GROMACS .gro file of C-alpha atoms in nm:
model
  334
    1MET     CA    1   0.000   0.000   0.000
    2ALA     CA    2   0.135   0.343  -0.095
    3THR     CA    3   0.231   0.583   0.185
    4VAL     CA    4   0.076   0.929   0.213
    5ARG     CA    5   0.406   1.078   0.096
    6GLU     CA    6   0.405   0.862  -0.216
    7LEU     CA    7   0.047   0.968  -0.291
    8PHE     CA    8   0.152   1.333  -0.263
    9LEU     CA    9   0.439   1.274  -0.505
   10GLU     CA   10   0.212   1.106  -0.756
   11ARG     CA   11  -0.039   1.388  -0.730
   12GLU     CA   12   0.236   1.640  -0.808
   13LYS     CA   13   0.321   1.455  -1.128
   14SER     CA   14  -0.038   1.447  -1.246
   15THR     CA   15  -0.154   1.797  -1.147
   16LEU     CA   16   0.138   2.040  -1.151
   17SER     CA   17   0.256   2.249  -1.444
   18PRO     CA   18   0.537   2.120  -1.668
   19TYR     CA   19   0.739   2.413  -1.531
   20ALA     CA   20   0.689   2.312  -1.166
   21PHE     CA   21   0.972   2.164  -0.965
   22LEU     CA   22   0.870   1.815  -0.857
   23THR     CA   23   0.964   1.714  -0.505
   24ALA     CA   24   1.083   1.378  -0.640
   25ASN     CA   25   1.359   1.562  -0.829
   26THR     CA   26   1.514   1.730  -0.526
   27ARG     CA   27   1.891   1.730  -0.499
   28GLY     CA   28   1.832   1.621  -0.143
   29ARG     CA   29   1.995   1.713   0.186
   30ASP     CA   30   2.358   1.746   0.289
   31PHE     CA   31   2.308   1.465   0.540
   32PRO     CA   32   2.100   1.155   0.457
   33TYR     CA   33   1.771   1.121   0.638
   34THR     CA   34   1.506   0.850   0.638
   35PRO     CA   35   1.202   0.968   0.439
   36CYS     CA   36   0.882   1.042   0.629
   37ASP     CA   37   0.578   0.830   0.542
   38MET     CA   38   0.340   1.123   0.590
   39ARG     CA   39   0.523   1.424   0.444
   40THR     CA   40   0.720   1.508   0.133
   41GLU     CA   41   1.068   1.656   0.167
   42PHE     CA   42   0.953   2.016   0.118
   43GLN     CA   43   0.666   1.970   0.364
   44ARG     CA   44   0.920   1.844   0.611
   45ASP     CA   45   1.140   2.150   0.552
   46ARG     CA   46   0.841   2.374   0.616
   47ASP     CA   47   0.782   2.206   0.952
   48ARG     CA   48   1.148   2.225   1.052
   49ILE     CA   49   1.152   2.598   0.984
   50ILE     CA   50   0.827   2.667   1.171
   51HIS     CA   51   0.951   2.480   1.478
   52SER     CA   52   1.294   2.646   1.481
   53GLN     CA   53   1.406   2.898   1.742
   54SER     CA   54   1.506   3.151   1.478
   55PHE     CA   55   1.153   3.148   1.336
   56ARG     CA   56   1.003   3.221   1.678
   57ARG     CA   57   1.246   3.509   1.730
   58LEU     CA   58   1.108   3.685   1.422
   59MET     CA   59   0.808   3.797   1.627
   60ASN     CA   60   1.028   4.046   1.814
   61LYS     CA   61   1.242   4.170   1.526
   62THR     CA   62   1.187   4.503   1.354
   63GLN     CA   63   1.029   4.538   1.013
   64VAL     CA   64   1.047   4.919   0.973
   65PHE     CA   65   0.968   5.061   1.317
   66LEU     CA   66   1.230   4.979   1.579
   67ALA     CA   67   1.099   4.774   1.873
   68PRO     CA   68   0.740   4.887   1.814
   69THR     CA   69   0.512   4.899   2.116
   70GLY     CA   70   0.189   4.925   1.917
   71ASP     CA   71   0.003   4.600   1.867
   72HIS     CA   72  -0.059   4.643   1.496
   73TYR     CA   73   0.279   4.726   1.347
   74ARG     CA   74   0.438   4.456   1.137
   75THR     CA   75   0.727   4.258   1.275
   76ARG     CA   76   0.963   4.035   1.082
   77LEU     CA   77   0.733   3.741   1.164
   78THR     CA   78   0.413   3.900   1.032
   79HIS     CA   79   0.608   4.009   0.724
   80THR     CA   80   0.720   3.649   0.673
   81LEU     CA   81   0.362   3.522   0.701
   82GLU     CA   82   0.239   3.781   0.451
   83VAL     CA   83   0.515   3.688   0.206
   84THR     CA   84   0.426   3.321   0.244
   85GLN     CA   85   0.057   3.383   0.183
   86ILE     CA   86   0.124   3.589  -0.131
   87ALA     CA   87   0.378   3.338  -0.260
   88ARG     CA   88   0.142   3.045  -0.216
   89ILE     CA   89  -0.139   3.222  -0.401
   90ILE     CA   90   0.091   3.282  -0.698
   91ALA     CA   91   0.230   2.928  -0.692
   92ARG     CA   92  -0.119   2.779  -0.675
   93ALA     CA   93  -0.248   2.989  -0.965
   94LEU     CA   94   0.051   2.887  -1.178
   95ARG     CA   95   0.027   2.520  -1.070
   96LEU     CA   96   0.377   2.527  -0.929
   97ASN     CA   97   0.501   2.349  -0.618
   98GLU     CA   98   0.330   2.518  -0.324
   99ASP     CA   99   0.524   2.320  -0.064
  100LEU     CA  100   0.862   2.432  -0.199
  101THR     CA  101   0.736   2.790  -0.231
  102GLU     CA  102   0.601   2.789   0.124
  103ALA     CA  103   0.916   2.648   0.282
  104ALA     CA  104   1.145   2.898   0.109
  105ALA     CA  105   0.914   3.188   0.199
  106LEU     CA  106   0.894   3.088   0.566
  107GLY     CA  107   1.273   3.067   0.588
  108HIS     CA  108   1.372   3.368   0.381
  109ASP     CA  109   1.435   3.609   0.672
  110LEU     CA  110   1.556   3.375   0.947
  111GLY     CA  111   1.894   3.546   0.950
  112HIS     CA  112   1.766   3.901   0.972
  113THR     CA  113   1.934   4.117   1.232
  114PRO     CA  114   1.769   4.311   1.514
  115PHE     CA  115   1.658   4.663   1.415
  116GLY     CA  116   1.593   4.562   1.055
  117HIS     CA  117   1.823   4.692   0.786
  118SER     CA  118   1.995   4.923   1.034
  119GLY     CA  119   2.124   4.613   1.209
  120GLU     CA  120   2.231   4.470   0.874
  121ASP     CA  121   2.426   4.788   0.800
  122ALA     CA  122   2.587   4.766   1.144
  123MET     CA  123   2.706   4.410   1.081
  124ARG     CA  124   2.858   4.520   0.750
  125GLU     CA  125   3.056   4.783   0.934
  126LEU     CA  126   3.148   4.573   1.236
  127TYR     CA  127   3.201   4.230   1.081
  128SER     CA  128   3.229   4.232   0.701
  129PRO     CA  129   3.112   4.442   0.405
  130ASP     CA  130   2.996   4.111   0.259
  131PHE     CA  131   2.740   4.053   0.535
  132SER     CA  132   2.378   4.029   0.423
  133HIS     CA  133   2.063   3.903   0.590
  134TYR     CA  134   1.995   3.652   0.312
  135LYS     CA  135   2.341   3.495   0.344
  136GLN     CA  136   2.294   3.493   0.720
  137SER     CA  137   1.959   3.318   0.674
  138LEU     CA  138   2.140   3.043   0.487
  139ARG     CA  139   2.401   3.022   0.763
  140VAL     CA  140   2.126   2.994   1.025
  141VAL     CA  141   1.963   2.694   0.860
  142GLU     CA  142   2.296   2.528   0.774
  143LYS     CA  143   2.519   2.602   1.074
  144LEU     CA  144   2.341   2.760   1.371
  145GLU     CA  145   1.995   2.611   1.421
  146ASN     CA  146   1.935   2.290   1.614
  147ASP     CA  147   2.226   2.348   1.856
  148GLY     CA  148   2.471   2.400   1.571
  149GLN     CA  149   2.366   2.100   1.364
  150GLY     CA  150   2.151   2.303   1.124
  151LEU     CA  151   1.809   2.209   0.991
  152ASN     CA  152   1.946   1.991   0.710
  153LEU     CA  153   1.704   2.143   0.457
  154THR     CA  154   1.683   2.038   0.094
  155TRP     CA  155   1.902   2.216  -0.160
  156GLU     CA  156   1.608   2.382  -0.337
  157VAL     CA  157   1.469   2.541  -0.020
  158ARG     CA  158   1.812   2.674   0.075
  159ASP     CA  159   1.854   2.806  -0.278
  160GLY     CA  160   1.522   2.990  -0.250
  161ILE     CA  161   1.620   3.138   0.086
  162VAL     CA  162   1.958   3.276  -0.016
  163ASN     CA  163   1.837   3.411  -0.350
  164HIS     CA  164   1.518   3.583  -0.235
  165THR     CA  165   1.669   3.929  -0.283
  166GLY     CA  166   1.954   4.095  -0.467
  167LYS     CA  167   2.067   4.031  -0.822
  168CYS     CA  168   2.088   3.652  -0.802
  169MET     CA  169   1.788   3.443  -0.899
  170ALA     CA  170   1.677   3.116  -0.746
  171SER     CA  171   1.717   2.805  -0.958
  172THR     CA  172   1.348   2.714  -0.937
  173LEU     CA  173   1.043   2.917  -1.037
  174GLU     CA  174   0.911   2.858  -0.687
  175GLY     CA  175   1.217   3.030  -0.541
  176VAL     CA  176   1.175   3.324  -0.779
  177ILE     CA  177   0.814   3.362  -0.666
  178VAL     CA  178   0.944   3.429  -0.313
  179LYS     CA  179   1.149   3.720  -0.447
  180PHE     CA  180   0.840   3.877  -0.604
  181ALA     CA  181   0.620   3.803  -0.302
  182ASP     CA  182   0.873   3.959  -0.066
  183ARG     CA  183   0.871   4.288  -0.254
  184ILE     CA  184   0.493   4.292  -0.297
  185ALA     CA  185   0.446   4.230   0.075
  186TYR     CA  186   0.691   4.481   0.217
  187ILE     CA  187   0.604   4.771  -0.014
  188ASN     CA  188   0.238   4.743   0.076
  189HIS     CA  189   0.250   4.666   0.446
  190ASP     CA  190   0.513   4.934   0.499
  191ILE     CA  191   0.274   5.186   0.345
  192ASP     CA  192   0.009   5.062   0.586
  193ASP     CA  193   0.239   5.095   0.887
  194ALA     CA  194   0.366   5.438   0.780
  195CYS     CA  195   0.007   5.562   0.752
  196ARG     CA  196  -0.072   5.415   1.094
  197ALA     CA  197   0.226   5.602   1.241
  198GLY     CA  198   0.119   5.930   1.083
  199ILE     CA  199   0.432   5.949   0.870
  200LEU     CA  200   0.247   5.906   0.544
  201GLN     CA  201  -0.099   5.984   0.413
  202LYS     CA  202  -0.254   5.773   0.140
  203GLU     CA  203  -0.288   6.092  -0.063
  204ASP     CA  204   0.092   6.133  -0.054
  205ILE     CA  205   0.129   5.839  -0.292
  206PRO     CA  206   0.154   5.981  -0.646
  207GLN     CA  207  -0.190   5.989  -0.805
  208ASP     CA  208  -0.088   5.802  -1.119
  209LEU     CA  209   0.040   5.514  -0.907
  210ARG     CA  210  -0.285   5.505  -0.711
  211GLU     CA  211  -0.480   5.493  -1.034
  212ILE     CA  212  -0.268   5.209  -1.176
  213LEU     CA  213  -0.219   4.998  -0.863
  214GLY     CA  214  -0.521   5.085  -0.650
  215GLU     CA  215  -0.611   5.312  -0.364
  216SER     CA  216  -0.612   5.055  -0.085
  217HIS     CA  217  -0.368   4.803   0.061
  218SER     CA  218  -0.569   4.504  -0.061
  219ARG     CA  219  -0.627   4.645  -0.410
  220ARG     CA  220  -0.256   4.714  -0.462
  221ILE     CA  221  -0.162   4.362  -0.357
  222ASN     CA  222  -0.436   4.217  -0.576
  223THR     CA  223  -0.314   4.420  -0.874
  224MET     CA  224   0.048   4.314  -0.828
  225VAL     CA  225  -0.032   3.947  -0.768
  226ASN     CA  226  -0.259   3.932  -1.072
  227ALA     CA  227   0.015   4.097  -1.280
  228VAL     CA  228   0.261   3.825  -1.182
  229ILE     CA  229   0.013   3.548  -1.258
  230ALA     CA  230  -0.090   3.699  -1.592
  231ALA     CA  231   0.268   3.750  -1.710
  232SER     CA  232   0.397   3.413  -1.586
  233ALA     CA  233   0.118   3.172  -1.681
  234ASP     CA  234   0.236   2.886  -1.903
  235ARG     CA  235   0.588   3.027  -1.914
  236GLY     CA  236   0.918   2.908  -1.780
  237GLU     CA  237   0.982   3.234  -1.597
  238ILE     CA  238   0.829   3.453  -1.327
  239ARG     CA  239   0.769   3.818  -1.409
  240MET     CA  240   0.514   4.102  -1.390
  241THR     CA  241   0.328   4.270  -1.671
  242PRO     CA  242   0.538   4.570  -1.784
  243GLU     CA  243   0.296   4.844  -1.675
  244ILE     CA  244   0.251   4.704  -1.322
  245GLN     CA  245   0.622   4.628  -1.291
  246ASP     CA  246   0.705   4.989  -1.376
  247ALA     CA  247   0.444   5.122  -1.131
  248THR     CA  248   0.566   4.886  -0.858
  249ASP     CA  249   0.926   4.999  -0.909
  250ARG     CA  250   0.820   5.363  -0.889
  251LEU     CA  251   0.615   5.298  -0.574
  252ARG     CA  252   0.916   5.130  -0.414
  253ALA     CA  253   1.134   5.431  -0.506
  254PHE     CA  254   0.871   5.659  -0.351
  255MET     CA  255   0.882   5.455  -0.029
  256PHE     CA  256   1.260   5.483  -0.009
  257GLU     CA  257   1.234   5.858  -0.038
  258ALA     CA  258   0.932   5.910   0.188
  259VAL     CA  259   0.979   5.642   0.455
  260TYR     CA  260   1.285   5.418   0.438
  261THR     CA  261   1.557   5.684   0.424
  262ASN     CA  262   1.394   6.014   0.507
  263SER     CA  263   1.141   5.997   0.788
  264VAL     CA  264   1.093   5.995   1.162
  265ALA     CA  265   1.070   5.614   1.138
  266LYS     CA  266   1.446   5.606   1.081
  267ALA     CA  267   1.535   5.866   1.344
  268GLN     CA  268   1.656   5.599   1.588
  269ASP     CA  269   1.875   5.415   1.337
  270GLY     CA  270   2.195   5.580   1.456
  271ARG     CA  271   2.126   5.489   1.816
  272ALA     CA  272   2.042   5.131   1.721
  273LYS     CA  273   2.367   5.094   1.528
  274GLU     CA  274   2.567   5.242   1.816
  275LEU     CA  275   2.399   5.002   2.058
  276LEU     CA  276   2.494   4.704   1.840
  277ALA     CA  277   2.847   4.839   1.799
  278GLN     CA  278   2.897   4.850   2.175
  279LEU     CA  279   2.758   4.500   2.213
  280PHE     CA  280   2.984   4.375   1.935
  281VAL     CA  281   3.299   4.520   2.094
  282HIS     CA  282   3.201   4.389   2.436
  283PHE     CA  283   3.150   4.029   2.323
  284GLU     CA  284   3.451   4.039   2.092
  285ASN     CA  285   3.662   4.120   2.398
  286ARG     CA  286   3.472   3.881   2.625
  287PRO     CA  287   3.360   3.589   2.406
  288GLU     CA  288   3.329   3.368   2.713
  289GLU     CA  289   3.011   3.562   2.800
  290MET     CA  290   2.832   3.444   2.486
  291PRO     CA  291   2.604   3.137   2.493
  292GLU     CA  292   2.771   2.800   2.448
  293LEU     CA  293   2.656   2.759   2.087
  294TYR     CA  294   2.855   3.060   1.974
  295ARG     CA  295   3.156   2.992   2.198
  296ASN     CA  296   3.184   2.641   2.056
  297ASN     CA  297   3.225   2.776   1.702
  298ILE     CA  298   3.512   3.014   1.779
  299ALA     CA  299   3.791   2.765   1.700
  300ARG     CA  300   3.635   2.693   1.361
  301ASP     CA  301   3.502   3.033   1.259
  302GLY     CA  302   3.688   3.294   1.464
  303VAL     CA  303   3.563   3.535   1.728
  304LYS     CA  304   3.425   3.804   1.496
  305ARG     CA  305   3.216   3.557   1.298
  306CYS     CA  306   3.069   3.411   1.617
  307VAL     CA  307   2.994   3.751   1.769
  308CYS     CA  308   2.821   3.845   1.445
  309ASP     CA  309   2.613   3.526   1.464
  310PHE     CA  310   2.518   3.595   1.826
  311ILE     CA  311   2.416   3.957   1.773
  312SER     CA  312   2.242   3.888   1.441
  313GLY     CA  313   2.022   3.634   1.614
  314MET     CA  314   1.908   3.877   1.884
  315THR     CA  315   1.562   4.026   1.886
  316ASP     CA  316   1.526   4.402   1.923
  317ARG     CA  317   1.415   4.362   2.283
  318TYR     CA  318   1.691   4.120   2.377
  319ALA     CA  319   1.955   4.351   2.229
  320ILE     CA  320   1.817   4.645   2.426
  321GLU     CA  321   1.795   4.447   2.751
  322THR     CA  322   2.145   4.306   2.705
  323TYR     CA  323   2.276   4.657   2.650
  324LYS     CA  324   2.101   4.777   2.966
  325ASP     CA  325   2.245   4.490   3.169
  326LEU     CA  326   2.597   4.558   3.045
  327PHE     CA  327   2.616   4.937   3.029
  328ILE     CA  328   2.337   5.100   3.231
  329PRO     CA  329   2.391   5.127   3.610
  330ARG     CA  330   2.123   4.956   3.812
  331VAL     CA  331   1.933   5.148   4.077
  332TRP     CA  332   1.970   4.980   4.415
  333SER     CA  333   1.679   4.958   4.654
  334ASN     CA  334   1.628   4.813   5.002
   0.00000   0.00000   0.00000
């Protein structure tokens, strides 16, 4: 009698697009593992990511607003869930492999630093100009998770994670979908958060972009998602229709000017970077104070690399509390 996993694999062959990546064709894992009777390899990767410590930490990592106290601002976790939802819709409409798409989307930001891209900039200055959150995400799933053993994910999921941004493209269409979904998600939810914070008014968005993409959060996402589906259907590539791609690029440029680089939302960036710099110097000089996981890697990777791993894994709140414990005098009371 066929196992549930085998039934899933057969269903993929009979229902997915010719352009879909079939789970049966995976390059596999770095370390052999007995197949699960109930789940395919990509379903298993999804579960490993969801149950990882780094995934749980995303709930207290900045998206745009540093350590937000309001209940409704996006965090790195809610961003990840929105990316995953958008990516799965696109994959389903194109009859591509939803499980591969979902796993790569859930893991794409596991290596993001505290304080968002300010923390990423700080690690470039303190550790290496080559540091990036997407490379760190790959390092998390390969070297740091599971007490240093890594999650032993399939090659295709790791490929989707490390190539979700930047100039490189994932090797599968499912991985490329994550790149598009990431941009669709953050442009739109960052507009929503900026409006909630009073930094931006919907009317500030150029009128021609509102007319092309839509006036509301949901309409813009719907327009962009439909543009990807329409331009990519029955093709061996993922893209947007030219008009919507141009409008999306111009909306992103508007957000960089109005919010990402030139608003009160970024007023604390300098302080956040200075906080991380002081933590970095402290633990570089006192590596014995880091958790065992990071101390154990010093002989192999060097002190700076391990301090970078430790600080990159911190949440905003943990970084702030660690700074307070190390550098702010405590008030004594009877």
